[in-house]
XYZ file of C-alpha atoms in Angstrom:
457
model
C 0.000 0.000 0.000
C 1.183 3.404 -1.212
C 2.459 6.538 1.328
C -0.539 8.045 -0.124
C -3.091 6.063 1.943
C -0.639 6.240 4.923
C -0.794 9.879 5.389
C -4.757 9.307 5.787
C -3.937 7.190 8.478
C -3.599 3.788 7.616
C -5.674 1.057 5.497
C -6.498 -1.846 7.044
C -5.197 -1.123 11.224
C -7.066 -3.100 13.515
C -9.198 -1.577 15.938
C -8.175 -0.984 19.025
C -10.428 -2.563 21.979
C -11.241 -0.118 24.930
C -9.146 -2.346 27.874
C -6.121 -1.550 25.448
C -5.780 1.792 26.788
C -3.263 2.994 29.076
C -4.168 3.902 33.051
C -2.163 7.131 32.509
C -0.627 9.095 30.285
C 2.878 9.704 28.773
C 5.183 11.704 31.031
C 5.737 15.266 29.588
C 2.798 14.952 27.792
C 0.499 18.442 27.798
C -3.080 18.384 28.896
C -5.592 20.550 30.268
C -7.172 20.271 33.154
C -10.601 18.846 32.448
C -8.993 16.272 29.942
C -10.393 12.671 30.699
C -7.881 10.049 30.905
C -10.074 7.326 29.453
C -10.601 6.007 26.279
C -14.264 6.466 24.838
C -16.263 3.362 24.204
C -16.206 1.799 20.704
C -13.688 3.425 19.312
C -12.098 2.704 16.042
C -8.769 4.000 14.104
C -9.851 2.835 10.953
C -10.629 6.096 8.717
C -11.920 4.339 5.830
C -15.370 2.263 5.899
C -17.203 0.425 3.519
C -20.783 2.005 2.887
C -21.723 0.287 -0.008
C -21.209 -3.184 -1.208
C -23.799 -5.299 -2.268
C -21.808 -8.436 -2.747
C -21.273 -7.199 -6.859
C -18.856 -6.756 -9.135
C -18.288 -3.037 -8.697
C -15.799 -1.669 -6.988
C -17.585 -1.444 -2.801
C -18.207 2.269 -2.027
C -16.066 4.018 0.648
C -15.590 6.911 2.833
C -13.232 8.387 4.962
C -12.193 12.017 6.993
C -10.543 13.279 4.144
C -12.640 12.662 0.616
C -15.734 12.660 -0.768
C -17.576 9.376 -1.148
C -16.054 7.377 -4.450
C -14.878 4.151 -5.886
C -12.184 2.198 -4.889
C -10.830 1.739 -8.516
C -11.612 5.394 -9.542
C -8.778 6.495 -11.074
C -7.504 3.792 -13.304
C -9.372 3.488 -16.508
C -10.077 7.340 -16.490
C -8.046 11.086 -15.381
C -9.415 12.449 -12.348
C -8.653 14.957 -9.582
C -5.719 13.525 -7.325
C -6.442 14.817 -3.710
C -2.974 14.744 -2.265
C -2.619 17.769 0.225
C -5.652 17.426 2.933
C -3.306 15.806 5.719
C 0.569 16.900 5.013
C 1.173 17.497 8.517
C -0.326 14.208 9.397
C 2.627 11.530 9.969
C 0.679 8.489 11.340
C 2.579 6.206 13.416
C 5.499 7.331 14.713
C 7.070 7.815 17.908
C 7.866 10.809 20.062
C 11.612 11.161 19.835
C 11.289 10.511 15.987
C 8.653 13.181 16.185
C 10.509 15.604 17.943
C 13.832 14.624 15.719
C 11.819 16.032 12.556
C 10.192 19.144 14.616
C 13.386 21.194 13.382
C 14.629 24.113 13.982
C 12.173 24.674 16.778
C 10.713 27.918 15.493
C 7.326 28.375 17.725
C 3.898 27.338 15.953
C 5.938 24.066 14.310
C 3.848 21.350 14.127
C 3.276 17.878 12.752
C 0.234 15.491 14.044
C 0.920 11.738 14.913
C -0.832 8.834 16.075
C -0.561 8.303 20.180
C 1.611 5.812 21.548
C 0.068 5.628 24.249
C -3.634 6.072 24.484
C -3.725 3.748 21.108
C -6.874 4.879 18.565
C -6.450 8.601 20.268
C -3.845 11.232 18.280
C -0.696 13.398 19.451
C -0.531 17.283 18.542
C 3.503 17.927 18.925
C 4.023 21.906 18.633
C 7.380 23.661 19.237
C 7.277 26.452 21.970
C 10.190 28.268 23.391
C 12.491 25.856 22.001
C 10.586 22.635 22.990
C 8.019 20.047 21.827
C 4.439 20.162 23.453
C 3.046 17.187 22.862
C -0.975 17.645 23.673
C -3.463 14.056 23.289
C -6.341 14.225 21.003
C -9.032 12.289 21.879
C -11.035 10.351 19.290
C -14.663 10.307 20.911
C -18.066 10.018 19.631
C -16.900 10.546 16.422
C -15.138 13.267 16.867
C -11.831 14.978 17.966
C -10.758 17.235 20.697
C -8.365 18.481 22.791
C -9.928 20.085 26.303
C -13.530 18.329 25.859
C -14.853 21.551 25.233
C -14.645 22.196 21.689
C -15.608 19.303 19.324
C -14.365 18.917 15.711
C -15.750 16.825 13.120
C -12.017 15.940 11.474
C -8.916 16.253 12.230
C -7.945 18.743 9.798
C -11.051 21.299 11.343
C -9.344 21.172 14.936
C -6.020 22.302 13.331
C -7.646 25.121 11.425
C -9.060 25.916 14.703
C -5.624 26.453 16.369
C -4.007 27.942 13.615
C -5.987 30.782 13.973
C -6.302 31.172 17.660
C -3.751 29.213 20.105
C -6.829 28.878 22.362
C -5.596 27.547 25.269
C -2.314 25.944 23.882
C 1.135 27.275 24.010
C 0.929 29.000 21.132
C -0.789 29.033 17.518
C -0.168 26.380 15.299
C 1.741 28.144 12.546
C 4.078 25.889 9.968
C 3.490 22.201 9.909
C 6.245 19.418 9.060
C 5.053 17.756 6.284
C 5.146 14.003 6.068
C 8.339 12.605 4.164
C 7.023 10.592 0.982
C 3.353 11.857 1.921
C 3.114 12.426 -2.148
C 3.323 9.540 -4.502
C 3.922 8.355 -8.066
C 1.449 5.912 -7.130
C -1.347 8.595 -6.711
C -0.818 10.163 -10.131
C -0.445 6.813 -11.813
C -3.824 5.503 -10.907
C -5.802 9.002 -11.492
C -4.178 8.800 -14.712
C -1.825 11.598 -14.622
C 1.439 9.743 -14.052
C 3.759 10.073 -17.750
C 6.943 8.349 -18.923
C 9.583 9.757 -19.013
C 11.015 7.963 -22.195
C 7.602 10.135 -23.899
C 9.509 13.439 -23.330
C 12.038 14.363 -25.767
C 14.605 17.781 -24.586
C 16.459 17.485 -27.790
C 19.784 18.557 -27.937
C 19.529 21.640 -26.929
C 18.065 21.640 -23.849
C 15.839 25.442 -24.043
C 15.043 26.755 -20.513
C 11.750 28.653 -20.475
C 12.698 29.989 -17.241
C 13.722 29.626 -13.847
C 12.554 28.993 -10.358
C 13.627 29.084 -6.444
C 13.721 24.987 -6.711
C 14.340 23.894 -10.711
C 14.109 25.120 -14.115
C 11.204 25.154 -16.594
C 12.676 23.797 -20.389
C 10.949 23.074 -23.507
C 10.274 19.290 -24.313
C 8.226 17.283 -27.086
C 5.623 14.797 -25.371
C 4.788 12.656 -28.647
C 5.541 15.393 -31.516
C 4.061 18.615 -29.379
C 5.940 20.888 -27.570
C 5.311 20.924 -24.108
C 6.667 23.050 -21.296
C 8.428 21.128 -18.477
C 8.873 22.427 -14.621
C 11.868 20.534 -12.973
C 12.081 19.611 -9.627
C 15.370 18.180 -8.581
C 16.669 16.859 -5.133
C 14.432 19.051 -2.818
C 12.453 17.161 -0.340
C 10.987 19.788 1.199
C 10.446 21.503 -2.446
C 8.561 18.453 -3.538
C 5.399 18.724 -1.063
C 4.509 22.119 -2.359
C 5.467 20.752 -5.874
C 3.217 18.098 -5.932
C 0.229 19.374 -3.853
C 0.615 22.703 -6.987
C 0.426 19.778 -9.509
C -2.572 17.603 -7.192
C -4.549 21.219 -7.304
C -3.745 21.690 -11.369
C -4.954 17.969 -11.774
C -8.595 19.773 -10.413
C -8.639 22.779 -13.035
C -9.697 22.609 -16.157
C -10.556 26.345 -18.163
C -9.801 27.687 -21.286
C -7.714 30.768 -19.404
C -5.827 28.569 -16.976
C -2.603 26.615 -18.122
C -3.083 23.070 -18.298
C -1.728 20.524 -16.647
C -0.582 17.226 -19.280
C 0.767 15.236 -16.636
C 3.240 14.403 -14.012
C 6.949 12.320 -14.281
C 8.755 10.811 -11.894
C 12.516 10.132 -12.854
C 14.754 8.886 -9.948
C 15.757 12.137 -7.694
C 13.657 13.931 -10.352
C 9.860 15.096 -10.273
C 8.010 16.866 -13.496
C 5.197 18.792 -14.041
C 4.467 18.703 -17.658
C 2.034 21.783 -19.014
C 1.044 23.122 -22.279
C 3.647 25.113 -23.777
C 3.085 29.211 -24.497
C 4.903 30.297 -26.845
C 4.368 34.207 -26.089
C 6.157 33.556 -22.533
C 4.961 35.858 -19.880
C 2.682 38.812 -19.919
C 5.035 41.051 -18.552
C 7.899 40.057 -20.867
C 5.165 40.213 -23.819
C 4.569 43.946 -22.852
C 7.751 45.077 -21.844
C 9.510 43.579 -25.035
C 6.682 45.078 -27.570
C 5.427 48.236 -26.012
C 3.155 50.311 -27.311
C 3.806 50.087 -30.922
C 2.491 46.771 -30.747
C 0.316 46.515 -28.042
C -2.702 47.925 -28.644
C -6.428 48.777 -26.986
C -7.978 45.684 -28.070
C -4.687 43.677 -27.314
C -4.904 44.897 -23.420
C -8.683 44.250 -23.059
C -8.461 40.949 -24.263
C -5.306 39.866 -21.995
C -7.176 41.417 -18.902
C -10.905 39.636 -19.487
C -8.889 36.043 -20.340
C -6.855 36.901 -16.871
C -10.470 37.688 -15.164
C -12.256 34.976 -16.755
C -9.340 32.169 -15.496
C -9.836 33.984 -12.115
C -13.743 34.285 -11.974
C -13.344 30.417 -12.744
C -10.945 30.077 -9.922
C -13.203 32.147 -7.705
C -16.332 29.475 -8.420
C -13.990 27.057 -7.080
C -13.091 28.381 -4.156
C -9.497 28.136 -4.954
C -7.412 31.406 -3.970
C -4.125 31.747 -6.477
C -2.308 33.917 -3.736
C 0.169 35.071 -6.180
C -1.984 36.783 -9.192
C 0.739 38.977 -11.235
C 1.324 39.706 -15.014
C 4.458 37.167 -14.459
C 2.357 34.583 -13.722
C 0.003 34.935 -16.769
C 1.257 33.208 -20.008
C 0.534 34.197 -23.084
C -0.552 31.150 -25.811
C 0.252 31.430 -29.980
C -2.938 32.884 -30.475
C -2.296 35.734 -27.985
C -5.010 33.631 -25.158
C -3.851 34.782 -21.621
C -4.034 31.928 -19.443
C -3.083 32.369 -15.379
C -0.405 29.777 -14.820
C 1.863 28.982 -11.475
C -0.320 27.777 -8.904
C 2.782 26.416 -6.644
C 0.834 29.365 -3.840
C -2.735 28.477 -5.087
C -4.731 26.369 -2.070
C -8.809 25.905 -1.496
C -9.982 29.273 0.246
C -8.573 27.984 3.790
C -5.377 29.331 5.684
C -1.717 28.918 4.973
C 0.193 26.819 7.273
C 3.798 27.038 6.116
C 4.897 30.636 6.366
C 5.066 31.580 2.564
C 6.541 34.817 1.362
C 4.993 36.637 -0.576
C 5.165 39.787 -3.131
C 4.563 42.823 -1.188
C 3.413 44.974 -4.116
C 1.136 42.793 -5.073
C -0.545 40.767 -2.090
C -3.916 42.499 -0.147
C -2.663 44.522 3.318
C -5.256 41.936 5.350
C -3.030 38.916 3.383
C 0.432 40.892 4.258
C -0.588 41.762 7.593
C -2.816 38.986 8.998
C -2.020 36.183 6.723
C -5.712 36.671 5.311
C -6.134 35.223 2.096
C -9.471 35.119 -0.049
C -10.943 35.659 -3.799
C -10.835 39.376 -2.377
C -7.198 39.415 -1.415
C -6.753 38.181 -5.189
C -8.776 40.665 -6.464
C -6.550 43.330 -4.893
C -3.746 41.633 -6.858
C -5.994 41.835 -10.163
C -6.476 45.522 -9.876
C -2.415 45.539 -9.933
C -2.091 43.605 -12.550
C -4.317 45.539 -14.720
C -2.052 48.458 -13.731
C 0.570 46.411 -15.119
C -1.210 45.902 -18.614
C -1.922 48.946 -19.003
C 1.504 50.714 -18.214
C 3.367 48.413 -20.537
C 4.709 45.924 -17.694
C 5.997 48.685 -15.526
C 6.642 47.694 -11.896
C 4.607 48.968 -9.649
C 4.426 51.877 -7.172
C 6.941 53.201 -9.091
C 8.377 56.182 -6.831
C 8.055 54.301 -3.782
C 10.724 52.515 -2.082
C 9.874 48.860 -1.251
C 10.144 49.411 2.333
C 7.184 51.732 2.429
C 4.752 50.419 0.115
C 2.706 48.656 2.903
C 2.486 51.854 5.152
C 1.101 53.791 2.021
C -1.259 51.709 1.295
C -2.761 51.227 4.389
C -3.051 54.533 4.716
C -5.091 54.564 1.512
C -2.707 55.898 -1.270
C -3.823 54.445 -4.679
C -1.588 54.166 -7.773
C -2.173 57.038 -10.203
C -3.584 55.301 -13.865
C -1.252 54.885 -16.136
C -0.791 57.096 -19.315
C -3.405 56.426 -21.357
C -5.659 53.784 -19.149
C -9.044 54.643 -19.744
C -11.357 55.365 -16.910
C -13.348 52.701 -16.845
C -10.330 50.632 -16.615
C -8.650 52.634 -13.582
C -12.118 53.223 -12.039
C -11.936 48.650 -12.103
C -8.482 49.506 -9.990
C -9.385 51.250 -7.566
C -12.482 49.467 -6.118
C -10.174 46.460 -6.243
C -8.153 48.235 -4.528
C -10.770 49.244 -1.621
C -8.794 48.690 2.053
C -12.116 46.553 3.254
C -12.130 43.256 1.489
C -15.869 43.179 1.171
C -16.618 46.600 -0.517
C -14.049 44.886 -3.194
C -16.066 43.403 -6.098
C -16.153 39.840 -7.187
C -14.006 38.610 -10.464
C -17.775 37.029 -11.969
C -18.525 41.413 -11.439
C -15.236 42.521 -13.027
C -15.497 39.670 -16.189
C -19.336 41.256 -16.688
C -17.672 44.874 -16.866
C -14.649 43.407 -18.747
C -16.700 41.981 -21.555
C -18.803 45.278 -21.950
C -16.110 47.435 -22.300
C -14.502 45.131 -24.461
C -17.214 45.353 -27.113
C -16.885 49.612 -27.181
C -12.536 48.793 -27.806
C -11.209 49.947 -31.096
C-alpha cells in the first residue's frame, strides 16, 4: 500500500479494543485540566469504511475524513482529480523522539500530528514552543476529535484550522506544519491517470530553458511530436510537497484561461510537471519587449478579461491563487492569456507554512494577517491591470519597497497609467478598496470586462 493512503492514516489497522488503553498518560505529555484520561467506548482508528457493497462486481463504495464518497478503482481506466494535500502534517505512526527529531529548527507554531503511543486509537498534537516540543493528546470520541472536551471537531484537519488561527488555550498558535516525508506519490498520479513516462519526453539537444525557479528550471520538451513546457524539480524534499500538492490542485482545473496541466513524471531524484507550452512567454515580458507600438487597446482588453475569466473560474472554485501577477500569466500562440503557477494556489482555507509573498502585489489583510481570499486576489488583479496597461511597468513606481505597505494602508492608490481609460482605472481602484468586502467579485469585473470590451477599437 502506497504513502498516499498512509498519510490518511492507515488502510487496514485493527481496531483498538477499549481495555487496550493505558491507566495514565505519557510523562511530559500536555493536557488541560478537564482532559479525561479514558478512552471512549467503541472506538475505532480505521478512517476508511465500507458504505456500499452489495456483494457485486463493482468496486464497494467508501468513505473516509478526508474525501468525498467514491470508488475504490476510480482512477484507473479514467483522469481524475488527485487529492494529495488534505493531511501533510499528518505523519501516522510514529514515535515521540522521531517526532521531535523532525520538529526542526524549533521555530514556535511548528507542528506535525501523529498517532498516540500511548492512548492507542487517540492522536498526538507535537508543537514547538520556546524551544521545545508540546506534545498535547487528542481524543477520538463520539466521532469526533478534541483536545480540552470543550470544543468538538468533526475531522482532524477542522481542529487544526481551529488552532491555527487562535492558540486557544495551547502554548501557542499552530503556525508551519512538518510535512510528512514521501506523503506524495507516483502511485497517486499513476492511478488518477496523470502519471507520464519519461522515455515520452524528448529535450532534444539543446536543452531550451523557459525559465527559472527558487527549486528547478522550466525547459521546452516534445511529449509525442508537441511541444510541451516542463517544470523541474530536482533533489528538494521539502520543495517536492509544495510541488506536488501545486500539480494535485492543477490535476482539479480545467478552463480555457488557466494553463493546463498534461501530466506528471517521476525520474529517480527527479519530479516533473508537464504543461502546455506558451509560446508568447509571460505577460510582462510580452509587454515590456513590444510596447506600445504593438500593443494595442484591443490587445490589453483581451489579456485582462482572459486573466479575469481564469480567475472568476478560480473564484467558483473556491481556490485562492495567492500570487496573481502579469508574471504569472502566459501568453498562448494565439495571444489567449491563461493564469499559470499555482505552486501558492490552495482551497480558500489558511496557509500553514509561512510563505513569502510579493509585497506589491498581495492584499494589506493577506500581508498583515495572513488573510487570504478571492478578495485578497482581487486586490492583486487591480495591480495587474495596472501592469497591462503601463506596458509591464513595476509597480508603485516612486516608492521605495520598504514603504509600500504603510502607504497603502493609509489609503494611497496608484495614479492610472498614461493612457488607461477610466473605466479601466475606475476597475483599480475598487479592487483596490482597504475593506475586502466593498471589493467586487471577479464574476462582477469579467461582466464589466466583456462590456467594455465590445466599445474597444
Amino acid at each position: 500500500m502506497s504513502d498516499v493512503w498512509d498519510i490518511m492514516g492507515g488502510m487496514g489497522s485493527p481496531h483498538q479494543s477499549p481495555s487496550s488503553t493505558p491507566a495514565s498518560n505519557q510523562q511530559g505529555d500536555v493536557q488541560r485540566q478537564k482532559m479525561k484520561k479514558m478512552k471512549p467506548e467503541g472506538m475505532s482508528r480505521e478512517l476508511f469504511s465500507i458504505i456500499s457493497d452489495d456483494n457485486n462486481d463493482c468496486a464497494p463504495i467508501v468513505h473516509n475524513d478526508f474525501s468525498p464518497v467514491g470508488s475504490l478503482n476510480d482512477g484507473l481506466t479514467q483522469r481524475h482529480e488527485v487529492k494529495l494535500n488534505a493531511m501533510p502534517w499528518f505523519h501516522g505512526k510514529i514515535k515521540r523522539e522521531e517526532a521531535e527529531s523532525l520538529l526542526q529548527p524549533r521555530e514556535d507554531g511548528l507542528f506535525l500530528v501523529r498517532e498516540s503511543t500511548n492512548f492507542p486509537g487517540d492522536y498526538t498534537l507535537c508543537v514547538c514552543f520556546n524551544n521545545k516540543v508540546e506534545h498535547y493528546r487528542v481524543i477520538f470520541k463520539d466521532n469526533k476529535v478534541t483536545i480540552d472536551e470543550e470544543e468538538y471537531f468533526d475531522k482532524l484537519s477542522e481542529l487544526v484550522e481551529h488552532y491555527h488561527k487562535d492558540a486557544d488555550g495551547l502554548c501557542t498558535r499552530l503556525r508551519m506544519s512538518v510535512p510528512k516525508r514521501g506523503g506524495l506519490e507516483f502511485s497517486a498520479f499513476e492511478k488518477a491517470g496523470w502519471a507520464m513516462p519519461v522515455e515520452d519526453l524528448d529535450f532534444g539537444e539543446v536543452r531550451e530553458v523557459l525559465g527559472r525557479g527558487e527549486f528547478g528550471d522550466v525547459r521546452l520538451a516534445y511529449y509525442r511530436g508537441q511541444k510541451v513546457a516542463v517544470k523541474i524539480l530536482k533533489d528538494s524534499c521539502k520543495a517536492a510537497q509544495n510541488f506536488l500538492a501545486e500539480a494535485s490542485l492543477m490535476t482539479s482545473l480545467r478552463h480555457p484561461n488557466l494553463v493546463q496541466l498534461m501530466g506528471v513524471v517521476f525520474d529517480g531524484p527527479s519530479i516533473c510537471l508537464v504543461t502546455e507550452y506558451m509560446a508568447k512567454g509571460s505577460l510582462v515580458d510580452y509587454l515590456r519587449s513590444r510596447g506600445r507600438l504593438h500593443v494595442n487597446k484591443k490587445d490589453q482588453i483581451n489579456f485582462a478579461t482572459h486573466t479575469c475569466a481564469g480567475m472568476a473560474y478560480l473564484e467558483s472554485k473556491h481556490v485562492v491563487h495567492r500570487d496573481l501577477a502579469a508574471r504569472n500569466v502566459l501568453i498562448s500562440e494565439d495571444g489567449i492569456a491563461k493564469v499559470c503557477d499555482f505552486g501558492l494556489a490552495r482551497e480558500e482555507s489558511f496557509s500553514l507554512r509561512g510563505e513569502k509573498f510579493p509585497i506589491k502585489w498581495t492584499a494589506p489583510e493577506a500581508l498583515r494577517y495572513n488573510k487570504f481570499s478571492n478578495k485578497s486576489d482581487v486586490w492583486s488583479f487591480g495591480i495587474l491591470l495596472w501592469e497591462i496597461y503601463s506596458f509591464g511597468r513595476v509597480p508603485y513606481p516612486r516608492i521605495p519597497l520598504d514603504d509600500v505597505v504603510k502607504h497603502v494602508e493609509k489609503g494611497y492608490k496608484m495614479e492610472a497609467p498614461e493612457g488607461c481609460p477610466s473605466e479601466i482605472y475606475e476597475i483599480m481602484k475598487q479592487s483596490w478598496d482597504l475593506d475586502p468586502d466593498k471589493r467586487p467579485t471577479f464574476a462582477l469585473i469579467l461582466k464589466k470586462l466583456e462590456h467594455l470590451k465590445t466599445l474597444a477599437v
